[in-house]
Coordinates of C-alpha atoms in Angstrom, one line a residue:
X403 CA -29.9 13.7 -31.0
X404 CA -29.0 16.8 -33.0
X405 CA -28.8 20.2 -31.4
X406 CA -28.6 23.3 -33.6
X407 CA -27.3 26.7 -32.5
X408 CA -26.6 29.9 -34.5
X409 CA -22.9 29.0 -34.8
X410 CA -22.8 25.1 -34.6
X411 CA -24.5 21.8 -35.0
X412 CA -23.9 19.2 -32.3
X413 CA -24.8 15.5 -32.8
X414 CA -24.9 13.3 -29.7
X415 CA -24.6 9.6 -30.5
X416 CA -26.2 7.3 -27.8
X417 CA -26.3 3.6 -27.4
X418 CA -23.8 0.8 -26.9
X419 CA -20.8 0.8 -29.2
X420 CA -20.2 -2.2 -31.3
X421 CA -16.7 -3.7 -31.2
X422 CA -14.8 -6.9 -31.4
X423 CA -16.6 -10.0 -32.5
X424 CA -19.9 -8.2 -32.8
X425 CA -18.4 -5.6 -35.2
X426 CA -16.8 -8.5 -37.2
X427 CA -20.0 -10.4 -37.8
X428 CA -21.9 -7.2 -38.6
X429 CA -20.5 -7.5 -42.1
X430 CA -22.5 -10.7 -42.6
X431 CA -25.8 -9.6 -44.3
X432 CA -27.8 -12.6 -43.1
X433 CA -28.4 -11.7 -39.4
X434 CA -29.3 -15.4 -38.7
X435 CA -25.7 -16.4 -39.7
X436 CA -24.0 -14.0 -37.2
X437 CA -23.6 -16.5 -34.3
X438 CA -20.4 -18.0 -32.9
X439 CA -21.0 -21.4 -34.5
X440 CA -22.3 -20.2 -37.9
X441 CA -20.3 -20.6 -41.1
X442 CA -22.2 -18.3 -43.6
X443 CA -19.6 -18.6 -46.4
X444 CA -19.4 -22.5 -46.1
X445 CA -15.6 -22.6 -45.8
X446 CA -15.6 -24.9 -42.8
X447 CA -14.5 -22.3 -40.3
X448 CA -17.0 -21.0 -37.8
X449 CA -17.4 -17.2 -37.2
X450 CA -15.7 -17.2 -33.8
X451 CA -12.7 -19.1 -35.1
X452 CA -12.4 -16.8 -38.1
X453 CA -12.7 -13.7 -35.9
X454 CA -9.9 -14.9 -33.6
X455 CA -7.6 -15.9 -36.5
X456 CA -8.1 -12.7 -38.6
X457 CA -10.3 -14.6 -41.1
X458 CA -12.8 -13.1 -43.5
X459 CA -16.4 -12.9 -42.2
X460 CA -17.9 -12.9 -45.7
X461 CA -15.5 -14.8 -48.0
X462 CA -14.0 -18.2 -47.9
X463 CA -10.4 -18.3 -46.6
X464 CA -8.1 -20.6 -44.7
X465 CA -6.4 -18.4 -42.1
X466 CA -8.0 -20.4 -39.3
X467 CA -6.0 -23.4 -40.2
X468 CA -3.1 -24.3 -37.9
X469 CA 0.1 -24.7 -39.8
X470 CA 2.8 -27.2 -38.7
X471 CA 6.5 -27.0 -39.4
X472 CA 9.9 -28.2 -38.1
X473 CA 12.5 -25.8 -36.9
X474 CA 16.1 -26.1 -38.0
X475 CA 16.8 -28.4 -35.1
X476 CA 13.7 -30.5 -35.9
X477 CA 11.5 -29.2 -33.0
X478 CA 7.9 -29.4 -34.1
X479 CA 6.2 -26.1 -34.2
X480 CA 2.7 -24.8 -34.9
X481 CA 1.9 -21.4 -36.5
X482 CA -1.4 -19.7 -35.8
X483 CA -2.9 -16.3 -36.7
X484 CA -4.2 -14.3 -33.7
X485 CA -6.1 -11.0 -33.7
X486 CA -3.9 -8.4 -32.1
X487 CA -5.4 -6.7 -29.0
X488 CA -8.5 -8.9 -28.9
X489 CA -10.0 -8.6 -25.3
X490 CA -13.3 -10.3 -26.0
X491 CA -12.0 -13.8 -26.7
X492 CA -9.6 -16.3 -25.2
X493 CA -7.1 -18.5 -27.1
X494 CA -6.0 -22.0 -26.1
X495 CA -3.4 -24.0 -28.0
X496 CA -3.8 -27.6 -26.9
X497 CA -2.2 -31.0 -27.7
X498 CA -3.3 -34.6 -27.1
X499 CA -2.2 -38.1 -28.0
X500 CA -5.8 -39.4 -28.4
X501 CA -8.9 -37.6 -29.7
X502 CA -10.6 -38.1 -26.3
X503 CA -11.7 -34.7 -25.0
X504 CA -10.3 -35.5 -21.5
X505 CA -6.7 -35.8 -22.9
X506 CA -6.3 -32.3 -24.3
X507 CA -3.5 -30.3 -22.5
X508 CA -3.3 -26.5 -22.7
X509 CA 0.3 -25.7 -23.9
X510 CA -0.3 -21.9 -24.6
X511 CA -3.1 -19.5 -23.9
X512 CA -4.1 -15.9 -24.0
X513 CA -7.1 -15.1 -21.9
X514 CA -9.0 -12.0 -22.9
X515 CA -6.0 -10.1 -24.1
X516 CA -3.9 -10.5 -20.9
X517 CA -0.9 -11.9 -22.8
X518 CA 0.4 -15.2 -24.1
X519 CA 1.7 -17.8 -21.6
X520 CA 2.0 -21.4 -20.8
X521 CA 4.5 -24.3 -20.6
X522 CA 5.4 -24.2 -24.3
X523 CA 7.9 -21.7 -25.7
X524 CA 6.5 -19.3 -28.3
X525 CA 7.4 -16.3 -30.3
X526 CA 5.5 -13.6 -32.0
X527 CA 6.7 -13.3 -35.6
X528 CA 7.9 -9.7 -36.0
X529 CA 5.6 -7.5 -38.0
X530 CA 2.8 -10.0 -38.3
X531 CA -0.1 -11.4 -36.3
X532 CA 1.5 -14.8 -36.4
X533 CA 2.5 -16.7 -33.3
X534 CA 5.0 -19.6 -33.6
X535 CA 4.5 -22.1 -30.8
X536 CA 7.1 -24.8 -29.9
X537 CA 4.8 -27.8 -29.4
X538 CA 7.3 -30.4 -28.3
X539 CA 10.7 -31.9 -28.9
X540 CA 12.0 -34.0 -31.8
X541 CA 11.0 -37.2 -29.8
X542 CA 7.3 -36.2 -29.7
X543 CA 5.2 -39.4 -30.2
X544 CA 3.8 -40.0 -33.7
X545 CA 0.2 -39.1 -34.0
X546 CA 0.3 -36.1 -31.5
X547 CA -2.6 -33.8 -32.3
X548 CA -2.9 -30.1 -31.9
X549 CA -5.8 -27.7 -31.9
X550 CA -6.7 -24.1 -31.4
X551 CA -9.7 -23.5 -29.2
X552 CA -11.2 -20.0 -29.0
X553 CA -13.9 -19.0 -26.5
X554 CA -15.7 -15.9 -25.4
X555 CA -15.9 -15.0 -21.7

C-alpha cells in the first residue's frame, strides 16, 4: 500500500516475511525443487542439509560433507559447517557402530538455535562457522560411523 501526501510518500509492506530456509531456497528458480529433500543442482546434498551447512542453493558444492581429522593426541574429531544464528532448524551429530538406525547416538546437538551441547566436547573454530567435535578417544572401534542430521521443527 502506498500513501501520498504533499510532503512524503509512505509505503506499507504487508505479508509474512521470508527468512531462514524459505529465503535460502527462494534463489532456486524451479519452484518444484525448493523442498527439504530436493537436490536441484544434483551435487548429492539435499536443500535442508545445504542450508544448515552454509551450502549453495543453486550451485554444486561440498560444504555439507563432514570432515574427519585426528588431533595432536590422536583423538578422532569431526568438522562440520553450521549456519550461525539459525533458529528454524536443529542439528544432531550422531555416531554408531552399525548402520542400523536404532544404534545412532546423539553426541552433540543444537536445537533451534538454543546452543550446542551434548556428551562430546566441541569447540567453535574462531572466526568461522566451523564446529570441531571430539567424537571419541584414540581407542574408538574401527568402523565407527558419524553423521550430521538436520531437521526442521
